Amino acid sequence: MQFTIATIVLAAMLPAALAANCQNSGGVANGECVKFYSNDQCKGGAIGSYKPTCEGNCFQGSFSSVEVSGDGTYGTDCTIYSDSNCNNEQTETGNSVAGAGKCGSSPNAGSMKCYYRC
């Protein structure tokens, strides 16, 4: 089976296209969110975001910090990995239920598993 360049590019973009971007502020109704950044301090504009679930799917991508926030009732937390397959754990963000959220720094991370309302 042969794949064209366009097929490979579209397949790589599919997980990001299907993930819902965060719309509300953290700590309020529907505020559960995972934002990831190119710097190690969760500063400036996020390079991406998504709404986490309790399934803890392996998100693959290059980033250096992750900010998590809950919805004021239920928390969000992430485990960050150095590899692209969620195998080599580097650090955890800790659980964030209310407020501005928590930042987990992990320069040159390759993947993460995040959980919400588990």
PDB file of C-alpha atoms in Angstrom:
ATOM      1  CA  MET A   1       0.000   0.000   0.000  1.00  0.00           C
ATOM      2  CA  GLN A   2       1.381   3.417  -0.952  1.00  0.00           C
ATOM      3  CA  PHE A   3       0.492   6.717   0.659  1.00  0.00           C
ATOM      4  CA  THR A   4       0.808  10.110  -0.976  1.00  0.00           C
ATOM      5  CA  ILE A   5       2.390  13.051   0.823  1.00  0.00           C
ATOM      6  CA  ALA A   6      -1.049  14.667   1.126  1.00  0.00           C
ATOM      7  CA  THR A   7      -2.458  11.548   2.804  1.00  0.00           C
ATOM      8  CA  ILE A   8       0.370  11.479   5.342  1.00  0.00           C
ATOM      9  CA  VAL A   9       0.017  15.202   6.125  1.00  0.00           C
ATOM     10  CA  LEU A  10      -3.757  14.921   6.555  1.00  0.00           C
ATOM     11  CA  ALA A  11      -3.388  11.862   8.785  1.00  0.00           C
ATOM     12  CA  ALA A  12      -0.891  13.722  10.976  1.00  0.00           C
ATOM     13  CA  MET A  13      -3.259  16.680  11.322  1.00  0.00           C
ATOM     14  CA  LEU A  14      -6.381  14.610  12.033  1.00  0.00           C
ATOM     15  CA  PRO A  15      -6.021  14.279  15.843  1.00  0.00           C
ATOM     16  CA  ALA A  16      -5.646  18.046  16.214  1.00  0.00           C
ATOM     17  CA  ALA A  17      -8.571  18.682  13.898  1.00  0.00           C
ATOM     18  CA  LEU A  18     -10.844  16.380  15.887  1.00  0.00           C
ATOM     19  CA  ALA A  19      -9.848  17.734  19.303  1.00  0.00           C
ATOM     20  CA  ALA A  20     -12.055  20.524  20.605  1.00  0.00           C
ATOM     21  CA  ASN A  21     -10.176  23.722  21.373  1.00  0.00           C
ATOM     22  CA  CYS A  22     -10.742  25.315  24.761  1.00  0.00           C
ATOM     23  CA  GLN A  23     -13.335  28.085  24.654  1.00  0.00           C
ATOM     24  CA  ASN A  24     -14.034  29.026  28.295  1.00  0.00           C
ATOM     25  CA  SER A  25     -11.762  30.194  31.093  1.00  0.00           C
ATOM     26  CA  GLY A  26     -10.405  27.572  33.449  1.00  0.00           C
ATOM     27  CA  GLY A  27     -12.177  27.035  36.752  1.00  0.00           C
ATOM     28  CA  VAL A  28     -15.672  27.746  35.401  1.00  0.00           C
ATOM     29  CA  ALA A  29     -18.339  25.576  33.769  1.00  0.00           C
ATOM     30  CA  ASN A  30     -16.912  23.921  30.639  1.00  0.00           C
ATOM     31  CA  GLY A  31     -13.500  25.375  31.506  1.00  0.00           C
ATOM     32  CA  GLU A  32     -11.615  22.073  31.472  1.00  0.00           C
ATOM     33  CA  CYS A  33      -8.597  22.588  29.260  1.00  0.00           C
ATOM     34  CA  VAL A  34      -5.091  21.496  28.331  1.00  0.00           C
ATOM     35  CA  LYS A  35      -2.912  24.161  26.701  1.00  0.00           C
ATOM     36  CA  PHE A  36       0.622  23.495  25.527  1.00  0.00           C
ATOM     37  CA  TYR A  37       3.444  25.965  24.920  1.00  0.00           C
ATOM     38  CA  SER A  38       6.799  26.187  23.160  1.00  0.00           C
ATOM     39  CA  ASN A  39       8.441  27.746  26.263  1.00  0.00           C
ATOM     40  CA  ASP A  40       8.904  26.117  29.665  1.00  0.00           C
ATOM     41  CA  GLN A  41       6.753  28.566  31.692  1.00  0.00           C
ATOM     42  CA  CYS A  42       3.287  28.450  30.062  1.00  0.00           C
ATOM     43  CA  LYS A  43       3.770  32.074  28.958  1.00  0.00           C
ATOM     44  CA  GLY A  44       2.612  33.861  25.824  1.00  0.00           C
ATOM     45  CA  GLY A  45       0.346  32.297  23.271  1.00  0.00           C
ATOM     46  CA  ALA A  46      -0.308  28.583  23.467  1.00  0.00           C
ATOM     47  CA  ILE A  47       0.702  26.578  20.393  1.00  0.00           C
ATOM     48  CA  GLY A  48      -2.390  24.438  20.883  1.00  0.00           C
ATOM     49  CA  SER A  49      -5.153  23.354  23.238  1.00  0.00           C
ATOM     50  CA  TYR A  50      -7.778  20.678  23.662  1.00  0.00           C
ATOM     51  CA  LYS A  51     -10.507  19.506  26.017  1.00  0.00           C
ATOM     52  CA  PRO A  52      -9.335  16.444  27.963  1.00  0.00           C
ATOM     53  CA  THR A  53     -11.417  13.369  28.792  1.00  0.00           C
ATOM     54  CA  CYS A  54     -11.067  10.563  31.328  1.00  0.00           C
ATOM     55  CA  GLU A  55      -9.697   8.217  28.657  1.00  0.00           C
ATOM     56  CA  GLY A  56      -6.136   9.548  28.913  1.00  0.00           C
ATOM     57  CA  ASN A  57      -5.308   9.233  25.234  1.00  0.00           C
ATOM     58  CA  CYS A  58      -1.678   9.756  24.247  1.00  0.00           C
ATOM     59  CA  PHE A  59      -1.308  13.206  22.670  1.00  0.00           C
ATOM     60  CA  GLN A  60       1.801  13.393  20.495  1.00  0.00           C
ATOM     61  CA  GLY A  61       3.525  16.678  19.720  1.00  0.00           C
ATOM     62  CA  SER A  62       6.520  18.865  20.528  1.00  0.00           C
ATOM     63  CA  PHE A  63       6.095  21.274  23.446  1.00  0.00           C
ATOM     64  CA  SER A  64       7.945  22.493  26.544  1.00  0.00           C
ATOM     65  CA  SER A  65       5.174  23.191  29.054  1.00  0.00           C
ATOM     66  CA  VAL A  66       1.543  22.289  29.694  1.00  0.00           C
ATOM     67  CA  GLU A  67      -1.132  24.275  31.528  1.00  0.00           C
ATOM     68  CA  VAL A  68      -4.142  22.386  32.883  1.00  0.00           C
ATOM     69  CA  SER A  69      -7.412  23.700  34.268  1.00  0.00           C
ATOM     70  CA  GLY A  70     -10.599  22.119  35.545  1.00  0.00           C
ATOM     71  CA  ASP A  71     -14.198  23.287  35.443  1.00  0.00           C
ATOM     72  CA  GLY A  72     -14.546  24.398  39.071  1.00  0.00           C
ATOM     73  CA  THR A  73     -16.011  21.038  40.124  1.00  0.00           C
ATOM     74  CA  TYR A  74     -13.796  18.430  38.464  1.00  0.00           C
ATOM     75  CA  GLY A  75     -10.054  18.531  37.905  1.00  0.00           C
ATOM     76  CA  THR A  76      -7.643  18.079  35.028  1.00  0.00           C
ATOM     77  CA  ASP A  77      -4.126  16.682  35.275  1.00  0.00           C
ATOM     78  CA  CYS A  78      -1.475  15.525  32.808  1.00  0.00           C
ATOM     79  CA  THR A  79       1.528  13.242  32.765  1.00  0.00           C
ATOM     80  CA  ILE A  80       4.234  14.495  30.403  1.00  0.00           C
ATOM     81  CA  TYR A  81       6.631  12.195  28.545  1.00  0.00           C
ATOM     82  CA  SER A  82       9.996  12.748  26.848  1.00  0.00           C
ATOM     83  CA  ASP A  83       9.238  10.360  23.970  1.00  0.00           C
ATOM     84  CA  SER A  84       6.451  10.484  21.378  1.00  0.00           C
ATOM     85  CA  ASN A  85       4.671   7.323  22.594  1.00  0.00           C
ATOM     86  CA  CYS A  86       3.823   8.165  26.232  1.00  0.00           C
ATOM     87  CA  ASN A  87       6.394   5.724  27.623  1.00  0.00           C
ATOM     88  CA  ASN A  88       9.179   7.737  29.319  1.00  0.00           C
ATOM     89  CA  GLU A  89       7.543   9.815  32.042  1.00  0.00           C
ATOM     90  CA  GLN A  90       9.189  13.164  32.810  1.00  0.00           C
ATOM     91  CA  THR A  91       6.788  14.965  35.138  1.00  0.00           C
ATOM     92  CA  GLU A  92       3.172  15.608  36.097  1.00  0.00           C
ATOM     93  CA  THR A  93       1.194  18.833  36.212  1.00  0.00           C
ATOM     94  CA  GLY A  94      -0.772  17.995  39.328  1.00  0.00           C
ATOM     95  CA  ASN A  95      -4.551  18.243  39.505  1.00  0.00           C
ATOM     96  CA  SER A  96      -6.245  21.592  38.875  1.00  0.00           C
ATOM     97  CA  VAL A  97      -9.948  22.007  39.705  1.00  0.00           C
ATOM     98  CA  ALA A  98     -10.517  25.762  40.072  1.00  0.00           C
ATOM     99  CA  GLY A  99      -8.598  28.941  39.437  1.00  0.00           C
ATOM    100  CA  ALA A 100      -6.135  29.863  36.734  1.00  0.00           C
ATOM    101  CA  GLY A 101      -4.680  26.367  36.361  1.00  0.00           C
ATOM    102  CA  LYS A 102      -1.332  24.675  36.904  1.00  0.00           C
ATOM    103  CA  CYS A 103       1.750  24.696  34.697  1.00  0.00           C
ATOM    104  CA  GLY A 104       3.966  21.670  34.206  1.00  0.00           C
ATOM    105  CA  SER A 105       7.373  22.347  32.676  1.00  0.00           C
ATOM    106  CA  SER A 106       9.092  19.702  30.593  1.00  0.00           C
ATOM    107  CA  PRO A 107      11.456  21.110  27.952  1.00  0.00           C
ATOM    108  CA  ASN A 108      11.464  19.146  24.697  1.00  0.00           C
ATOM    109  CA  ALA A 109       8.549  16.908  25.673  1.00  0.00           C
ATOM    110  CA  GLY A 110       7.191  14.568  23.009  1.00  0.00           C
ATOM    111  CA  SER A 111       3.804  13.435  24.323  1.00  0.00           C
ATOM    112  CA  MET A 112       1.320  13.612  27.194  1.00  0.00           C
ATOM    113  CA  LYS A 113      -1.669  11.856  28.716  1.00  0.00           C
ATOM    114  CA  CYS A 114      -4.247  14.127  30.298  1.00  0.00           C
ATOM    115  CA  TYR A 115      -7.267  13.249  32.389  1.00  0.00           C
ATOM    116  CA  TYR A 116     -10.411  15.174  33.277  1.00  0.00           C
ATOM    117  CA  ARG A 117     -13.243  14.152  35.610  1.00  0.00           C
ATOM    118  CA  CYS A 118     -11.873  10.698  36.400  1.00  0.00           C
TER     119      CYS A 118
END
